[in-house]
PDB file of C-alpha atoms in Angstrom:
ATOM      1  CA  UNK A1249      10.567  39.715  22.442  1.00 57.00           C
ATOM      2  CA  UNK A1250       8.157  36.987  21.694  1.00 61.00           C
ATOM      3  CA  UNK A1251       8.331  33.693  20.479  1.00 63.00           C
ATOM      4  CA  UNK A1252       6.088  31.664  18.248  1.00 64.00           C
ATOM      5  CA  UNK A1253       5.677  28.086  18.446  1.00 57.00           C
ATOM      6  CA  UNK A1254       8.212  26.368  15.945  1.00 55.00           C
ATOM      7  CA  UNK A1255       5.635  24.484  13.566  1.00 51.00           C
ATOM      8  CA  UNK A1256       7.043  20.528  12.054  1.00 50.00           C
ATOM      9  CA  UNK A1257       7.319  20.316   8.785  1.00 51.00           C
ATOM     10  CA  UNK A1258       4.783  17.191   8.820  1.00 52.00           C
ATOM     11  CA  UNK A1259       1.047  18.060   9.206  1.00 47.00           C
ATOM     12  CA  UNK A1260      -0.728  15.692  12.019  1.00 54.00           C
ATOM     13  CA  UNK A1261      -3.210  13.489  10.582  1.00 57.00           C
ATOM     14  CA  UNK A1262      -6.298  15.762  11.589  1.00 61.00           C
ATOM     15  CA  UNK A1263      -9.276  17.622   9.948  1.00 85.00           C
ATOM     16  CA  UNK A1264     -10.089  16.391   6.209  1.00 91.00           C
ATOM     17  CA  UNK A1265      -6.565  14.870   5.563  1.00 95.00           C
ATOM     18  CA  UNK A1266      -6.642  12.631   8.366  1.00 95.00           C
ATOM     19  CA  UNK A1267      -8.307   9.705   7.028  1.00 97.00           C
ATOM     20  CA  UNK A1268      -6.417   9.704   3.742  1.00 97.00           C
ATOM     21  CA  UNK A1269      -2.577  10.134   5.955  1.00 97.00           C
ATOM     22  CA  UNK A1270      -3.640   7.389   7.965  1.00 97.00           C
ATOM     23  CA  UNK A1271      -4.659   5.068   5.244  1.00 98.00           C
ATOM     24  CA  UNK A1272      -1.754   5.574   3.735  1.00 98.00           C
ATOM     25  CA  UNK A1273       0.490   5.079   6.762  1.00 98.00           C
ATOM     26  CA  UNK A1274      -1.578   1.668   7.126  1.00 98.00           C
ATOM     27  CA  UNK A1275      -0.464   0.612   3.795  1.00 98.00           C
ATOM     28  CA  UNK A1276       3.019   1.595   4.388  1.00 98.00           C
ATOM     29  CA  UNK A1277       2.856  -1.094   7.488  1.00 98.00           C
ATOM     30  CA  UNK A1278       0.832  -3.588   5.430  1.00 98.00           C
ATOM     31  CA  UNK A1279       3.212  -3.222   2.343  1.00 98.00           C
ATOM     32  CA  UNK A1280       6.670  -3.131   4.428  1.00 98.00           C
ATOM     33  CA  UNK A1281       5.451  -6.049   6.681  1.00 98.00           C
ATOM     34  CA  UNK A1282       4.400  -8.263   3.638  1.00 98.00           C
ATOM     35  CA  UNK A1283       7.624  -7.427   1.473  1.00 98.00           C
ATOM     36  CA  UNK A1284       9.802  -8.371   4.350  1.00 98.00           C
ATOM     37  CA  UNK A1285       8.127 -11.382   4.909  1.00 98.00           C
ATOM     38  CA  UNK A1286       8.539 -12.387   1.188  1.00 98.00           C
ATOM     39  CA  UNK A1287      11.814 -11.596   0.796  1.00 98.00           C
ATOM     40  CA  UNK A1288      13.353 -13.253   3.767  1.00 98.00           C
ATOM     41  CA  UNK A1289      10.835 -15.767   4.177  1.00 97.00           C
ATOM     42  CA  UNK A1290      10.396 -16.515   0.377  1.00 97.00           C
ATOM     43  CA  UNK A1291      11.233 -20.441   1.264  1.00 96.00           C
ATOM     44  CA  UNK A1292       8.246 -20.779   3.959  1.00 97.00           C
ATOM     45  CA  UNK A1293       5.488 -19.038   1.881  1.00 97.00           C
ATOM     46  CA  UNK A1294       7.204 -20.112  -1.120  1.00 96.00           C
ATOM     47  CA  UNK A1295       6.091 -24.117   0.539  1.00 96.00           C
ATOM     48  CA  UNK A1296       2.787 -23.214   1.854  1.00 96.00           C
ATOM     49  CA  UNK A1297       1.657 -21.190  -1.119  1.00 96.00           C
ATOM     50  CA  UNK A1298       2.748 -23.513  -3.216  1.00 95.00           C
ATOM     51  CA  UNK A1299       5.226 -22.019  -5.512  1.00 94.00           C
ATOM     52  CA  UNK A1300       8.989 -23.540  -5.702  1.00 92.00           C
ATOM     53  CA  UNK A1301      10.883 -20.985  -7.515  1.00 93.00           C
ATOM     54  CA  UNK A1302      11.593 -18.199  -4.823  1.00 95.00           C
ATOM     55  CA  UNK A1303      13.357 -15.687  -6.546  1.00 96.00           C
ATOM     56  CA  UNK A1304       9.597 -14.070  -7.973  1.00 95.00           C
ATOM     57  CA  UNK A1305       8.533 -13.860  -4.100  1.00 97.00           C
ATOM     58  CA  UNK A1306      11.832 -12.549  -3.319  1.00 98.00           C
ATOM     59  CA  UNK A1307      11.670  -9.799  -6.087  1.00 98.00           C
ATOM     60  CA  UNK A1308       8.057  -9.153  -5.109  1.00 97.00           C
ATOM     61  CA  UNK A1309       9.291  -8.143  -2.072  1.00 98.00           C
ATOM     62  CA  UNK A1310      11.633  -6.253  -2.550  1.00 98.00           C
ATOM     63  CA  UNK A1311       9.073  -4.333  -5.165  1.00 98.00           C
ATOM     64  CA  UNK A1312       6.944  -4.073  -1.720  1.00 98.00           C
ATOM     65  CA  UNK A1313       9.262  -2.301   0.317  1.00 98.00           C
ATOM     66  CA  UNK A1314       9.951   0.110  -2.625  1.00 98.00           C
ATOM     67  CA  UNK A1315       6.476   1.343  -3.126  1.00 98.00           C
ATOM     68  CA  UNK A1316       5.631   1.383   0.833  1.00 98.00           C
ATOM     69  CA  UNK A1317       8.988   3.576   1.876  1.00 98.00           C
ATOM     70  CA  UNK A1318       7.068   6.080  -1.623  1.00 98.00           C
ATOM     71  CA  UNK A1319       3.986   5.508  -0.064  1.00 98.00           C
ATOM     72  CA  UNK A1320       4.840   6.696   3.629  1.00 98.00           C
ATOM     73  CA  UNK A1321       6.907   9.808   1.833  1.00 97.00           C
ATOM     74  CA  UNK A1322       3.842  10.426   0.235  1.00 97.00           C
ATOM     75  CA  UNK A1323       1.879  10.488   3.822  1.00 97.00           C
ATOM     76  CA  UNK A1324       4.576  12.746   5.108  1.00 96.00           C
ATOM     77  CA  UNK A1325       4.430  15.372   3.052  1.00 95.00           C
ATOM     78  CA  UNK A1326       3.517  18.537   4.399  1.00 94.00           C
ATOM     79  CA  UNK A1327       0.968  18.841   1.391  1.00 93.00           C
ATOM     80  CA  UNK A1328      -0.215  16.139   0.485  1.00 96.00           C
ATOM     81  CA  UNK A1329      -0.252  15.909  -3.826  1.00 96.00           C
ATOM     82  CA  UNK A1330      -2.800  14.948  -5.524  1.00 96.00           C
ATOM     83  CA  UNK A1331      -1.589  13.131  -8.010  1.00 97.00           C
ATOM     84  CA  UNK A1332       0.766  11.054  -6.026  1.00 97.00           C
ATOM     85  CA  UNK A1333      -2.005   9.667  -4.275  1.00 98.00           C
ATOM     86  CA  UNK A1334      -3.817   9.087  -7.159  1.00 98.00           C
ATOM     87  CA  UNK A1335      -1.371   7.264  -8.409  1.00 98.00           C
ATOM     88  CA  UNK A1336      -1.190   4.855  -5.330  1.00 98.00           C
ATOM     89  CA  UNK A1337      -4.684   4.079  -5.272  1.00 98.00           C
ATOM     90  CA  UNK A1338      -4.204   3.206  -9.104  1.00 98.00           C
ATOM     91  CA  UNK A1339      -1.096   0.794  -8.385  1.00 98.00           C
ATOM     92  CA  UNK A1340      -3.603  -0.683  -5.614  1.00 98.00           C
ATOM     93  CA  UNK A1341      -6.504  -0.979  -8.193  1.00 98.00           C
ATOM     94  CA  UNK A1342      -3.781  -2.814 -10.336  1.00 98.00           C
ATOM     95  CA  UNK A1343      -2.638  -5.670  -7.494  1.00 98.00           C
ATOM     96  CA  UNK A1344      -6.126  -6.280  -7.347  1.00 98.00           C
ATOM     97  CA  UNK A1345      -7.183  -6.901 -11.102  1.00 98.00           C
ATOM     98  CA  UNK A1346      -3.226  -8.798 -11.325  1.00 97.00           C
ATOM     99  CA  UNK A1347      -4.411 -10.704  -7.997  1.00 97.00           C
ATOM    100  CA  UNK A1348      -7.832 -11.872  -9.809  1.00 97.00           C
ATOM    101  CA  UNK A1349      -6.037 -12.497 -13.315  1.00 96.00           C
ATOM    102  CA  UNK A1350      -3.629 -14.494 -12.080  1.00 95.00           C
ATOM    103  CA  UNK A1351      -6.694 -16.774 -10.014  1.00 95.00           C
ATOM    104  CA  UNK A1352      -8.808 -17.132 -12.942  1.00 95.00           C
ATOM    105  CA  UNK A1353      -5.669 -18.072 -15.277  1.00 94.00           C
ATOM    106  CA  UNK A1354      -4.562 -20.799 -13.801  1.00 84.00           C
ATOM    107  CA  UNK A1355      -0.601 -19.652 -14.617  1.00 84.00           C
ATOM    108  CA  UNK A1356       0.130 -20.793 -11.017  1.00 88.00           C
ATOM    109  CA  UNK A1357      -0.493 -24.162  -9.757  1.00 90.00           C
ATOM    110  CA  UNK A1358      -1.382 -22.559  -6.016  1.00 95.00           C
ATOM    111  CA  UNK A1359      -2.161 -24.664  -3.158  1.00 96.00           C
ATOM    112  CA  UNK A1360      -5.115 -23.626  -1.235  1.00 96.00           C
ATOM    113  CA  UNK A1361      -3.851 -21.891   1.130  1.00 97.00           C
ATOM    114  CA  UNK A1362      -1.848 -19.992  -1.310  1.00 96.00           C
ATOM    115  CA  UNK A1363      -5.103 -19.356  -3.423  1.00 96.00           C
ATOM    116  CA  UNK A1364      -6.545 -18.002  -0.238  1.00 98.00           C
ATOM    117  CA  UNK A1365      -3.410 -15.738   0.591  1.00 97.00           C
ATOM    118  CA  UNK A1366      -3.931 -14.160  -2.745  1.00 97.00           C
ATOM    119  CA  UNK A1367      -7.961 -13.357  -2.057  1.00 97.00           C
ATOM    120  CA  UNK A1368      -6.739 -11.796   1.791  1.00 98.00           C
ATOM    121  CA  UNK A1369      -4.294  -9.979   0.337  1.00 98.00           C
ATOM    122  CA  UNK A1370      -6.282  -8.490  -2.651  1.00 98.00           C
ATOM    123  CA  UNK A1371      -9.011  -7.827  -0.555  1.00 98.00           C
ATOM    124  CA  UNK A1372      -7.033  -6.265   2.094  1.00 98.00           C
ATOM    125  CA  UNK A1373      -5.047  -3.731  -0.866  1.00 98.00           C
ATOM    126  CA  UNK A1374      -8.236  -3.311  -2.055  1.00 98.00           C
ATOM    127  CA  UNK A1375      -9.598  -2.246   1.540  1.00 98.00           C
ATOM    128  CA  UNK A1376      -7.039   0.625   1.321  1.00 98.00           C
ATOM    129  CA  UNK A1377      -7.744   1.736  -1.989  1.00 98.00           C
ATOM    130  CA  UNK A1378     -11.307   2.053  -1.457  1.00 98.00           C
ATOM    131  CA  UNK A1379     -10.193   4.105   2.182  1.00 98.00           C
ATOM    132  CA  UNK A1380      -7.263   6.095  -0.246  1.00 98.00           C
ATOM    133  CA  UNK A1381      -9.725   7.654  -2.488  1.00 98.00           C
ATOM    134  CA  UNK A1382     -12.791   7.976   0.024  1.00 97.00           C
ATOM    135  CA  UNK A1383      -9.678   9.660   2.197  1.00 97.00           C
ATOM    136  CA  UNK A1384      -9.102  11.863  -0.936  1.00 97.00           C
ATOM    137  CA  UNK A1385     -12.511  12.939  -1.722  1.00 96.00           C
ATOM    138  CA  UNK A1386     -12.944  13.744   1.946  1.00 96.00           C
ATOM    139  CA  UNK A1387      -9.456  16.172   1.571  1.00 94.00           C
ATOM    140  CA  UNK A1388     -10.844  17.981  -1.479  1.00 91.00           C
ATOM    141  CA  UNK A1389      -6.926  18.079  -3.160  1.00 81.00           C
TER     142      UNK A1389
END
């Protein structure tokens, strides 16, 4: 009788995939970390940033956690879709355009150092977008 190795239902990030798993477990971290920190922290940032009603940076949070616990399933998967991904980078796109809209209209009276939180933050989402699709190109789904 022989045995064969049992194989885990996740793939390790290796070969074409792996830069597009691990960008995607990166912005799992960077999502989770940031959503947590807005929602229990919303009264800290909410000071430095600038902005006095908390229940927005609460909500974004909580909006943050959501889409990184979809965006580590997606990483997980033992095939990675296509689509899925896609759709991710195109969310990312969006905080970034949202991110520059809400600069250049003024809606928020931001501090500086809130004006500067939004730049590092877009650029950062934008960082993993741009490593998202080369990571997707690279996989040929």
């Amino acid at each position: 009788m022989t045995t064969q190795p049992v194989q885990t239902a996740v793939a390790t990030p290796s070969g074409r995939e792996a830069l597009l798993r691990r960008t995607l477990v990166g912005n799992t971290i960077f999502s989770e970390v940031t959503g947590l920190a807005l929602m229990f922290g919303a009264g800290a940032i909410g000071g430095v940033i600038g902005i006095t009603m908390l229940w927005p940076l609460v909500a974004l949070g909580l909006v943050l956690v959501l889409f990184g616990a979809e965006v580590y399933a997606a990483s997980r998967r033992p095939t990675l879709n296509r689509r899925e991904v896609i759709s991710i980078i195109a969310l990312d796109a969006g905080w970034v355009v949202a991110s520059a809209v809400l600069l250049v209209g003024g809606w928020l009276s931001l501090s500086g150092a809130g004006i500067w939180a939004v730049l590092l933050v877009a650029d950062a989402v934008a960082t993993f977008g741009l490593l998202q699709y080369l990571g997707l190109r690279r996989a040929q789904l």
